[in-house]
């Protein structure tokens, strides 16, 4: 026999010399950690599954909306609307261009009117020499027409400023004579004719 003592006794003494309590505590802590990790993992998996279901529902809703949009989209109507908007855009651009041209024209007209106003202000209330001459000529003509009218003679103009017709009324005789004035006869001739008609 190789050993003096019984092997079972030796093994029992050997086991008694080992301190396995710390190892047992360590194993217990490991088991607790594993259990905690397992619970945390299950919780995260449940949260992930819930988020996935929510995303799936959102995806399904968006897919349904997309399908409805695609189904309701009409390419012909879209093209027609684009064409209408383009036409409206060009019309607005043309209107803006026309308004700009009109604005420039009105500015030029305004500058011209300012120049005329300045010229009139320089001439004063009576106007320039030309205006005074015209007024004097018009006043002289009006005075002659008044004298003729007081004698019963109405002088008519041809629209170009030439007096080529006279209507002579003789209240005593109740006569009315229309005389066409021809430049080839002298004023003296017409004066004598008028006096004879009024006599």
JSON list of N, CA and C in Angstrom, two decimals, residues 8-75:
[
{"chain": "A", "resi": 8, "resn": "UNK", "atom": "N", "xyz": [-9.90, 8.27, 1.34]},
{"chain": "A", "resi": 8, "resn": "UNK", "atom": "CA", "xyz": [-11.08, 9.07, 1.62]},
{"chain": "A", "resi": 8, "resn": "UNK", "atom": "C", "xyz": [-10.81, 10.07, 2.72]},
{"chain": "A", "resi": 9, "resn": "UNK", "atom": "N", "xyz": [-10.03, 9.60, 3.72]},
{"chain": "A", "resi": 9, "resn": "UNK", "atom": "CA", "xyz": [-9.69, 10.50, 4.82]},
{"chain": "A", "resi": 9, "resn": "UNK", "atom": "C", "xyz": [-8.80, 11.61, 4.31]},
{"chain": "A", "resi": 10, "resn": "UNK", "atom": "N", "xyz": [-7.82, 11.26, 3.48]},
{"chain": "A", "resi": 10, "resn": "UNK", "atom": "CA", "xyz": [-6.91, 12.26, 2.90]},
{"chain": "A", "resi": 10, "resn": "UNK", "atom": "C", "xyz": [-7.69, 13.30, 2.09]},
{"chain": "A", "resi": 11, "resn": "UNK", "atom": "N", "xyz": [-8.64, 12.81, 1.27]},
{"chain": "A", "resi": 11, "resn": "UNK", "atom": "CA", "xyz": [-9.43, 13.72, 0.43]},
{"chain": "A", "resi": 11, "resn": "UNK", "atom": "C", "xyz": [-10.27, 14.64, 1.31]},
{"chain": "A", "resi": 12, "resn": "UNK", "atom": "N", "xyz": [-10.83, 14.09, 2.36]},
{"chain": "A", "resi": 12, "resn": "UNK", "atom": "CA", "xyz": [-11.65, 14.90, 3.26]},
{"chain": "A", "resi": 12, "resn": "UNK", "atom": "C", "xyz": [-10.82, 15.98, 3.92]},
{"chain": "A", "resi": 13, "resn": "UNK", "atom": "N", "xyz": [-9.60, 15.63, 4.37]},
{"chain": "A", "resi": 13, "resn": "UNK", "atom": "CA", "xyz": [-8.70, 16.63, 4.98]},
{"chain": "A", "resi": 13, "resn": "UNK", "atom": "C", "xyz": [-8.29, 17.70, 3.95]},
{"chain": "A", "resi": 14, "resn": "UNK", "atom": "N", "xyz": [-8.06, 17.21, 2.73]},
{"chain": "A", "resi": 14, "resn": "UNK", "atom": "CA", "xyz": [-7.65, 18.15, 1.66]},
{"chain": "A", "resi": 14, "resn": "UNK", "atom": "C", "xyz": [-8.76, 19.16, 1.39]},
{"chain": "A", "resi": 15, "resn": "UNK", "atom": "N", "xyz": [-9.98, 18.62, 1.32]},
{"chain": "A", "resi": 15, "resn": "UNK", "atom": "CA", "xyz": [-11.13, 19.51, 1.05]},
{"chain": "A", "resi": 15, "resn": "UNK", "atom": "C", "xyz": [-11.29, 20.51, 2.19]},
{"chain": "A", "resi": 16, "resn": "UNK", "atom": "N", "xyz": [-11.03, 20.07, 3.41]},
{"chain": "A", "resi": 16, "resn": "UNK", "atom": "CA", "xyz": [-11.16, 20.97, 4.55]},
{"chain": "A", "resi": 16, "resn": "UNK", "atom": "C", "xyz": [-10.13, 22.07, 4.54]},
{"chain": "A", "resi": 17, "resn": "UNK", "atom": "N", "xyz": [-8.98, 21.80, 3.91]},
{"chain": "A", "resi": 17, "resn": "UNK", "atom": "CA", "xyz": [-7.92, 22.83, 3.85]},
{"chain": "A", "resi": 17, "resn": "UNK", "atom": "C", "xyz": [-8.23, 23.91, 2.80]},
{"chain": "A", "resi": 18, "resn": "UNK", "atom": "N", "xyz": [-9.14, 23.64, 1.82]},
{"chain": "A", "resi": 18, "resn": "UNK", "atom": "CA", "xyz": [-9.51, 24.65, 0.80]},
{"chain": "A", "resi": 18, "resn": "UNK", "atom": "C", "xyz": [-10.56, 25.60, 1.34]},
{"chain": "A", "resi": 19, "resn": "UNK", "atom": "N", "xyz": [-10.42, 26.95, 1.05]},
{"chain": "A", "resi": 19, "resn": "UNK", "atom": "CA", "xyz": [-11.39, 27.98, 1.45]},
{"chain": "A", "resi": 19, "resn": "UNK", "atom": "C", "xyz": [-12.19, 28.37, 0.20]},
{"chain": "A", "resi": 20, "resn": "UNK", "atom": "N", "xyz": [-13.34, 27.73, 0.02]},
{"chain": "A", "resi": 20, "resn": "UNK", "atom": "CA", "xyz": [-14.13, 27.98, -1.21]},
{"chain": "A", "resi": 20, "resn": "UNK", "atom": "C", "xyz": [-15.25, 29.00, -1.00]},
{"chain": "A", "resi": 21, "resn": "UNK", "atom": "N", "xyz": [-15.36, 29.55, 0.22]},
{"chain": "A", "resi": 21, "resn": "UNK", "atom": "CA", "xyz": [-16.44, 30.50, 0.50]},
{"chain": "A", "resi": 21, "resn": "UNK", "atom": "C", "xyz": [-16.36, 31.76, -0.37]},
{"chain": "A", "resi": 22, "resn": "UNK", "atom": "N", "xyz": [-15.15, 32.36, -0.51]},
{"chain": "A", "resi": 22, "resn": "UNK", "atom": "CA", "xyz": [-15.06, 33.54, -1.38]},
{"chain": "A", "resi": 22, "resn": "UNK", "atom": "C", "xyz": [-15.47, 33.23, -2.81]},
{"chain": "A", "resi": 23, "resn": "UNK", "atom": "N", "xyz": [-15.09, 32.02, -3.25]},
{"chain": "A", "resi": 23, "resn": "UNK", "atom": "CA", "xyz": [-15.44, 31.65, -4.63]},
{"chain": "A", "resi": 23, "resn": "UNK", "atom": "C", "xyz": [-16.95, 31.51, -4.77]},
{"chain": "A", "resi": 24, "resn": "UNK", "atom": "N", "xyz": [-17.58, 30.94, -3.73]},
{"chain": "A", "resi": 24, "resn": "UNK", "atom": "CA", "xyz": [-19.04, 30.80, -3.77]},
{"chain": "A", "resi": 24, "resn": "UNK", "atom": "C", "xyz": [-19.73, 32.16, -3.79]},
{"chain": "A", "resi": 25, "resn": "UNK", "atom": "N", "xyz": [-19.19, 33.09, -2.98]},
{"chain": "A", "resi": 25, "resn": "UNK", "atom": "CA", "xyz": [-19.77, 34.46, -2.99]},
{"chain": "A", "resi": 25, "resn": "UNK", "atom": "C", "xyz": [-19.59, 35.14, -4.36]},
{"chain": "A", "resi": 26, "resn": "UNK", "atom": "N", "xyz": [-18.41, 34.93, -4.94]},
{"chain": "A", "resi": 26, "resn": "UNK", "atom": "CA", "xyz": [-18.15, 35.52, -6.26]},
{"chain": "A", "resi": 26, "resn": "UNK", "atom": "C", "xyz": [-19.10, 34.96, -7.30]},
{"chain": "A", "resi": 27, "resn": "UNK", "atom": "N", "xyz": [-19.29, 33.62, -7.22]},
{"chain": "A", "resi": 27, "resn": "UNK", "atom": "CA", "xyz": [-20.23, 33.00, -8.16]},
{"chain": "A", "resi": 27, "resn": "UNK", "atom": "C", "xyz": [-21.64, 33.52, -7.97]},
{"chain": "A", "resi": 28, "resn": "UNK", "atom": "N", "xyz": [-22.04, 33.78, -6.70]},
{"chain": "A", "resi": 28, "resn": "UNK", "atom": "CA", "xyz": [-23.36, 34.33, -6.44]},
{"chain": "A", "resi": 28, "resn": "UNK", "atom": "C", "xyz": [-23.52, 35.74, -7.03]},
{"chain": "A", "resi": 29, "resn": "UNK", "atom": "N", "xyz": [-22.45, 36.53, -6.85]},
{"chain": "A", "resi": 29, "resn": "UNK", "atom": "CA", "xyz": [-22.51, 37.90, -7.43]},
{"chain": "A", "resi": 29, "resn": "UNK", "atom": "C", "xyz": [-22.58, 37.84, -8.95]},
{"chain": "A", "resi": 30, "resn": "UNK", "atom": "N", "xyz": [-21.84, 36.91, -9.54]},
{"chain": "A", "resi": 30, "resn": "UNK", "atom": "CA", "xyz": [-21.85, 36.76, -11.00]},
{"chain": "A", "resi": 30, "resn": "UNK", "atom": "C", "xyz": [-23.25, 36.37, -11.48]},
{"chain": "A", "resi": 31, "resn": "UNK", "atom": "N", "xyz": [-23.86, 35.43, -10.73]},
{"chain": "A", "resi": 31, "resn": "UNK", "atom": "CA", "xyz": [-25.21, 35.02, -11.10]},
{"chain": "A", "resi": 31, "resn": "UNK", "atom": "C", "xyz": [-26.20, 36.18, -11.01]},
{"chain": "A", "resi": 32, "resn": "UNK", "atom": "N", "xyz": [-26.05, 37.01, -9.93]},
{"chain": "A", "resi": 32, "resn": "UNK", "atom": "CA", "xyz": [-26.93, 38.18, -9.79]},
{"chain": "A", "resi": 32, "resn": "UNK", "atom": "C", "xyz": [-26.71, 39.17, -10.95]},
{"chain": "A", "resi": 33, "resn": "UNK", "atom": "N", "xyz": [-25.42, 39.38, -11.30]},
{"chain": "A", "resi": 33, "resn": "UNK", "atom": "CA", "xyz": [-25.12, 40.30, -12.41]},
{"chain": "A", "resi": 33, "resn": "UNK", "atom": "C", "xyz": [-25.71, 39.78, -13.72]},
{"chain": "A", "resi": 34, "resn": "UNK", "atom": "N", "xyz": [-25.56, 38.47, -13.92]},
{"chain": "A", "resi": 34, "resn": "UNK", "atom": "CA", "xyz": [-26.11, 37.89, -15.15]},
{"chain": "A", "resi": 34, "resn": "UNK", "atom": "C", "xyz": [-27.63, 38.05, -15.19]},
{"chain": "A", "resi": 35, "resn": "UNK", "atom": "N", "xyz": [-28.27, 37.85, -14.02]},
{"chain": "A", "resi": 35, "resn": "UNK", "atom": "CA", "xyz": [-29.72, 38.00, -13.96]},
{"chain": "A", "resi": 35, "resn": "UNK", "atom": "C", "xyz": [-30.13, 39.44, -14.26]},
{"chain": "A", "resi": 36, "resn": "UNK", "atom": "N", "xyz": [-29.37, 40.39, -13.64]},
{"chain": "A", "resi": 36, "resn": "UNK", "atom": "CA", "xyz": [-29.68, 41.82, -13.89]},
{"chain": "A", "resi": 36, "resn": "UNK", "atom": "C", "xyz": [-29.49, 42.17, -15.35]},
{"chain": "A", "resi": 37, "resn": "UNK", "atom": "N", "xyz": [-28.38, 41.68, -15.94]},
{"chain": "A", "resi": 37, "resn": "UNK", "atom": "CA", "xyz": [-28.12, 41.95, -17.36]},
{"chain": "A", "resi": 37, "resn": "UNK", "atom": "C", "xyz": [-29.22, 41.34, -18.24]},
{"chain": "A", "resi": 38, "resn": "UNK", "atom": "N", "xyz": [-29.66, 40.14, -17.87]},
{"chain": "A", "resi": 38, "resn": "UNK", "atom": "CA", "xyz": [-30.70, 39.49, -18.65]},
{"chain": "A", "resi": 38, "resn": "UNK", "atom": "C", "xyz": [-31.99, 40.31, -18.62]},
{"chain": "A", "resi": 39, "resn": "UNK", "atom": "N", "xyz": [-32.34, 40.82, -17.41]},
{"chain": "A", "resi": 39, "resn": "UNK", "atom": "CA", "xyz": [-33.56, 41.64, -17.29]},
{"chain": "A", "resi": 39, "resn": "UNK", "atom": "C", "xyz": [-33.44, 42.93, -18.10]},
{"chain": "A", "resi": 40, "resn": "UNK", "atom": "N", "xyz": [-32.23, 43.57, -17.98]},
{"chain": "A", "resi": 40, "resn": "UNK", "atom": "CA", "xyz": [-32.01, 44.81, -18.74]},
{"chain": "A", "resi": 40, "resn": "UNK", "atom": "C", "xyz": [-32.09, 44.55, -20.24]},
{"chain": "A", "resi": 41, "resn": "UNK", "atom": "N", "xyz": [-31.49, 43.42, -20.64]},
{"chain": "A", "resi": 41, "resn": "UNK", "atom": "CA", "xyz": [-31.52, 43.08, -22.07]},
{"chain": "A", "resi": 41, "resn": "UNK", "atom": "C", "xyz": [-32.95, 42.84, -22.53]},
{"chain": "A", "resi": 42, "resn": "UNK", "atom": "N", "xyz": [-33.74, 42.13, -21.74]},
{"chain": "A", "resi": 42, "resn": "UNK", "atom": "CA", "xyz": [-35.14, 41.87, -22.11]},
{"chain": "A", "resi": 42, "resn": "UNK", "atom": "C", "xyz": [-35.93, 43.17, -22.18]},
{"chain": "A", "resi": 43, "resn": "UNK", "atom": "N", "xyz": [-35.64, 44.11, -21.23]},
{"chain": "A", "resi": 43, "resn": "UNK", "atom": "CA", "xyz": [-36.33, 45.40, -21.25]},
{"chain": "A", "resi": 43, "resn": "UNK", "atom": "C", "xyz": [-35.99, 46.19, -22.51]},
{"chain": "A", "resi": 44, "resn": "UNK", "atom": "N", "xyz": [-34.69, 46.18, -22.89]},
{"chain": "A", "resi": 44, "resn": "UNK", "atom": "CA", "xyz": [-34.28, 46.90, -24.09]},
{"chain": "A", "resi": 44, "resn": "UNK", "atom": "C", "xyz": [-34.88, 46.26, -25.34]},
{"chain": "A", "resi": 45, "resn": "UNK", "atom": "N", "xyz": [-34.97, 44.93, -25.31]},
{"chain": "A", "resi": 45, "resn": "UNK", "atom": "CA", "xyz": [-35.57, 44.24, -26.47]},
{"chain": "A", "resi": 45, "resn": "UNK", "atom": "C", "xyz": [-37.03, 44.61, -26.59]},
{"chain": "A", "resi": 46, "resn": "UNK", "atom": "N", "xyz": [-37.75, 44.65, -25.46]},
{"chain": "A", "resi": 46, "resn": "UNK", "atom": "CA", "xyz": [-39.17, 45.03, -25.50]},
{"chain": "A", "resi": 46, "resn": "UNK", "atom": "C", "xyz": [-39.34, 46.47, -26.01]},
{"chain": "A", "resi": 47, "resn": "UNK", "atom": "N", "xyz": [-38.47, 47.39, -25.52]},
{"chain": "A", "resi": 47, "resn": "UNK", "atom": "CA", "xyz": [-38.53, 48.79, -25.99]},
{"chain": "A", "resi": 47, "resn": "UNK", "atom": "C", "xyz": [-38.25, 48.88, -27.48]},
{"chain": "A", "resi": 48, "resn": "UNK", "atom": "N", "xyz": [-37.24, 48.10, -27.92]},
{"chain": "A", "resi": 48, "resn": "UNK", "atom": "CA", "xyz": [-36.90, 48.11, -29.36]},
{"chain": "A", "resi": 48, "resn": "UNK", "atom": "C", "xyz": [-38.05, 47.55, -30.18]},
{"chain": "A", "resi": 49, "resn": "UNK", "atom": "N", "xyz": [-38.68, 46.47, -29.68]},
{"chain": "A", "resi": 49, "resn": "UNK", "atom": "CA", "xyz": [-39.82, 45.89, -30.41]},
{"chain": "A", "resi": 49, "resn": "UNK", "atom": "C", "xyz": [-40.98, 46.89, -30.47]},
{"chain": "A", "resi": 50, "resn": "UNK", "atom": "N", "xyz": [-41.23, 47.63, -29.35]},
{"chain": "A", "resi": 50, "resn": "UNK", "atom": "CA", "xyz": [-42.30, 48.62, -29.34]},
{"chain": "A", "resi": 50, "resn": "UNK", "atom": "C", "xyz": [-42.01, 49.75, -30.33]},
{"chain": "A", "resi": 51, "resn": "UNK", "atom": "N", "xyz": [-40.74, 50.22, -30.33]},
{"chain": "A", "resi": 51, "resn": "UNK", "atom": "CA", "xyz": [-40.35, 51.28, -31.28]},
{"chain": "A", "resi": 51, "resn": "UNK", "atom": "C", "xyz": [-40.48, 50.80, -32.71]},
{"chain": "A", "resi": 52, "resn": "UNK", "atom": "N", "xyz": [-40.10, 49.51, -32.94]},
{"chain": "A", "resi": 52, "resn": "UNK", "atom": "CA", "xyz": [-40.18, 48.95, -34.28]},
{"chain": "A", "resi": 52, "resn": "UNK", "atom": "C", "xyz": [-41.63, 48.87, -34.76]},
{"chain": "A", "resi": 53, "resn": "UNK", "atom": "N", "xyz": [-42.52, 48.46, -33.85]},
{"chain": "A", "resi": 53, "resn": "UNK", "atom": "CA", "xyz": [-43.94, 48.40, -34.21]},
{"chain": "A", "resi": 53, "resn": "UNK", "atom": "C", "xyz": [-44.49, 49.79, -34.54]},
{"chain": "A", "resi": 54, "resn": "UNK", "atom": "N", "xyz": [-44.06, 50.78, -33.73]},
{"chain": "A", "resi": 54, "resn": "UNK", "atom": "CA", "xyz": [-44.52, 52.16, -33.98]},
{"chain": "A", "resi": 54, "resn": "UNK", "atom": "C", "xyz": [-44.02, 52.66, -35.33]},
{"chain": "A", "resi": 55, "resn": "UNK", "atom": "N", "xyz": [-42.74, 52.38, -35.63]},
{"chain": "A", "resi": 55, "resn": "UNK", "atom": "CA", "xyz": [-42.18, 52.78, -36.93]},
{"chain": "A", "resi": 55, "resn": "UNK", "atom": "C", "xyz": [-42.89, 52.05, -38.07]},
{"chain": "A", "resi": 56, "resn": "UNK", "atom": "N", "xyz": [-43.23, 50.79, -37.82]},
{"chain": "A", "resi": 56, "resn": "UNK", "atom": "CA", "xyz": [-43.94, 50.03, -38.86]},
{"chain": "A", "resi": 56, "resn": "UNK", "atom": "C", "xyz": [-45.31, 50.65, -39.14]},
{"chain": "A", "resi": 57, "resn": "UNK", "atom": "N", "xyz": [-46.01, 51.05, -38.04]},
{"chain": "A", "resi": 57, "resn": "UNK", "atom": "CA", "xyz": [-47.32, 51.70, -38.24]},
{"chain": "A", "resi": 57, "resn": "UNK", "atom": "C", "xyz": [-47.17, 53.03, -39.00]},
{"chain": "A", "resi": 58, "resn": "UNK", "atom": "N", "xyz": [-46.16, 53.86, -38.61]},
{"chain": "A", "resi": 58, "resn": "UNK", "atom": "CA", "xyz": [-45.91, 55.13, -39.31]},
{"chain": "A", "resi": 58, "resn": "UNK", "atom": "C", "xyz": [-45.59, 54.89, -40.78]},
{"chain": "A", "resi": 59, "resn": "UNK", "atom": "N", "xyz": [-44.76, 53.85, -41.01]},
{"chain": "A", "resi": 59, "resn": "UNK", "atom": "CA", "xyz": [-44.40, 53.54, -42.39]},
{"chain": "A", "resi": 59, "resn": "UNK", "atom": "C", "xyz": [-45.62, 53.14, -43.20]},
{"chain": "A", "resi": 60, "resn": "UNK", "atom": "N", "xyz": [-46.48, 52.33, -42.58]},
{"chain": "A", "resi": 60, "resn": "UNK", "atom": "CA", "xyz": [-47.69, 51.90, -43.28]},
{"chain": "A", "resi": 60, "resn": "UNK", "atom": "C", "xyz": [-48.59, 53.09, -43.60]},
{"chain": "A", "resi": 61, "resn": "UNK", "atom": "N", "xyz": [-48.72, 54.04, -42.62]},
{"chain": "A", "resi": 61, "resn": "UNK", "atom": "CA", "xyz": [-49.56, 55.23, -42.85]},
{"chain": "A", "resi": 61, "resn": "UNK", "atom": "C", "xyz": [-48.98, 56.09, -43.97]},
{"chain": "A", "resi": 62, "resn": "UNK", "atom": "N", "xyz": [-47.65, 56.31, -43.92]},
{"chain": "A", "resi": 62, "resn": "UNK", "atom": "CA", "xyz": [-47.01, 57.13, -44.96]},
{"chain": "A", "resi": 62, "resn": "UNK", "atom": "C", "xyz": [-47.10, 56.47, -46.32]},
{"chain": "A", "resi": 63, "resn": "UNK", "atom": "N", "xyz": [-46.96, 55.15, -46.33]},
{"chain": "A", "resi": 63, "resn": "UNK", "atom": "CA", "xyz": [-47.06, 54.43, -47.59]},
{"chain": "A", "resi": 63, "resn": "UNK", "atom": "C", "xyz": [-48.46, 54.55, -48.17]},
{"chain": "A", "resi": 64, "resn": "UNK", "atom": "N", "xyz": [-49.47, 54.49, -47.28]},
{"chain": "A", "resi": 64, "resn": "UNK", "atom": "CA", "xyz": [-50.85, 54.64, -47.73]},
{"chain": "A", "resi": 64, "resn": "UNK", "atom": "C", "xyz": [-51.09, 56.04, -48.28]},
{"chain": "A", "resi": 65, "resn": "UNK", "atom": "N", "xyz": [-50.59, 57.07, -47.55]},
{"chain": "A", "resi": 65, "resn": "UNK", "atom": "CA", "xyz": [-50.73, 58.46, -48.04]},
{"chain": "A", "resi": 65, "resn": "UNK", "atom": "C", "xyz": [-50.02, 58.64, -49.37]},
{"chain": "A", "resi": 66, "resn": "UNK", "atom": "N", "xyz": [-48.83, 58.05, -49.48]},
{"chain": "A", "resi": 66, "resn": "UNK", "atom": "CA", "xyz": [-48.08, 58.16, -50.74]},
{"chain": "A", "resi": 66, "resn": "UNK", "atom": "C", "xyz": [-48.84, 57.52, -51.89]},
{"chain": "A", "resi": 67, "resn": "UNK", "atom": "N", "xyz": [-49.44, 56.35, -51.59]},
{"chain": "A", "resi": 67, "resn": "UNK", "atom": "CA", "xyz": [-50.22, 55.69, -52.63]},
{"chain": "A", "resi": 67, "resn": "UNK", "atom": "C", "xyz": [-51.41, 56.52, -53.07]},
{"chain": "A", "resi": 68, "resn": "UNK", "atom": "N", "xyz": [-52.09, 57.14, -52.09]},
{"chain": "A", "resi": 68, "resn": "UNK", "atom": "CA", "xyz": [-53.24, 58.00, -52.43]},
{"chain": "A", "resi": 68, "resn": "UNK", "atom": "C", "xyz": [-52.80, 59.20, -53.25]},
{"chain": "A", "resi": 69, "resn": "UNK", "atom": "N", "xyz": [-51.66, 59.80, -52.85]},
{"chain": "A", "resi": 69, "resn": "UNK", "atom": "CA", "xyz": [-51.15, 60.97, -53.59]},
{"chain": "A", "resi": 69, "resn": "UNK", "atom": "C", "xyz": [-50.80, 60.61, -55.02]},
{"chain": "A", "resi": 70, "resn": "UNK", "atom": "N", "xyz": [-50.10, 59.47, -55.17]},
{"chain": "A", "resi": 70, "resn": "UNK", "atom": "CA", "xyz": [-49.71, 59.03, -56.52]},
{"chain": "A", "resi": 70, "resn": "UNK", "atom": "C", "xyz": [-50.95, 58.72, -57.34]},
{"chain": "A", "resi": 71, "resn": "UNK", "atom": "N", "xyz": [-51.95, 58.10, -56.69]},
{"chain": "A", "resi": 71, "resn": "UNK", "atom": "CA", "xyz": [-53.17, 57.74, -57.43]},
{"chain": "A", "resi": 71, "resn": "UNK", "atom": "C", "xyz": [-53.95, 58.99, -57.85]},
{"chain": "A", "resi": 72, "resn": "UNK", "atom": "N", "xyz": [-53.93, 60.02, -56.98]},
{"chain": "A", "resi": 72, "resn": "UNK", "atom": "CA", "xyz": [-54.70, 61.24, -57.31]},
{"chain": "A", "resi": 72, "resn": "UNK", "atom": "C", "xyz": [-53.94, 62.19, -58.22]},
{"chain": "A", "resi": 73, "resn": "UNK", "atom": "N", "xyz": [-52.64, 61.96, -58.41]},
{"chain": "A", "resi": 73, "resn": "UNK", "atom": "CA", "xyz": [-51.84, 62.86, -59.26]},
{"chain": "A", "resi": 73, "resn": "UNK", "atom": "C", "xyz": [-52.18, 62.63, -60.73]},
{"chain": "A", "resi": 74, "resn": "UNK", "atom": "N", "xyz": [-52.46, 63.76, -61.42]},
{"chain": "A", "resi": 74, "resn": "UNK", "atom": "CA", "xyz": [-52.78, 63.71, -62.84]},
{"chain": "A", "resi": 74, "resn": "UNK", "atom": "C", "xyz": [-51.71, 64.49, -63.58]},
{"chain": "A", "resi": 75, "resn": "UNK", "atom": "N", "xyz": [-50.93, 63.79, -64.37]},
{"chain": "A", "resi": 75, "resn": "UNK", "atom": "CA", "xyz": [-49.81, 64.44, -65.08]},
{"chain": "A", "resi": 75, "resn": "UNK", "atom": "C", "xyz": [-50.31, 65.51, -66.05]}
]
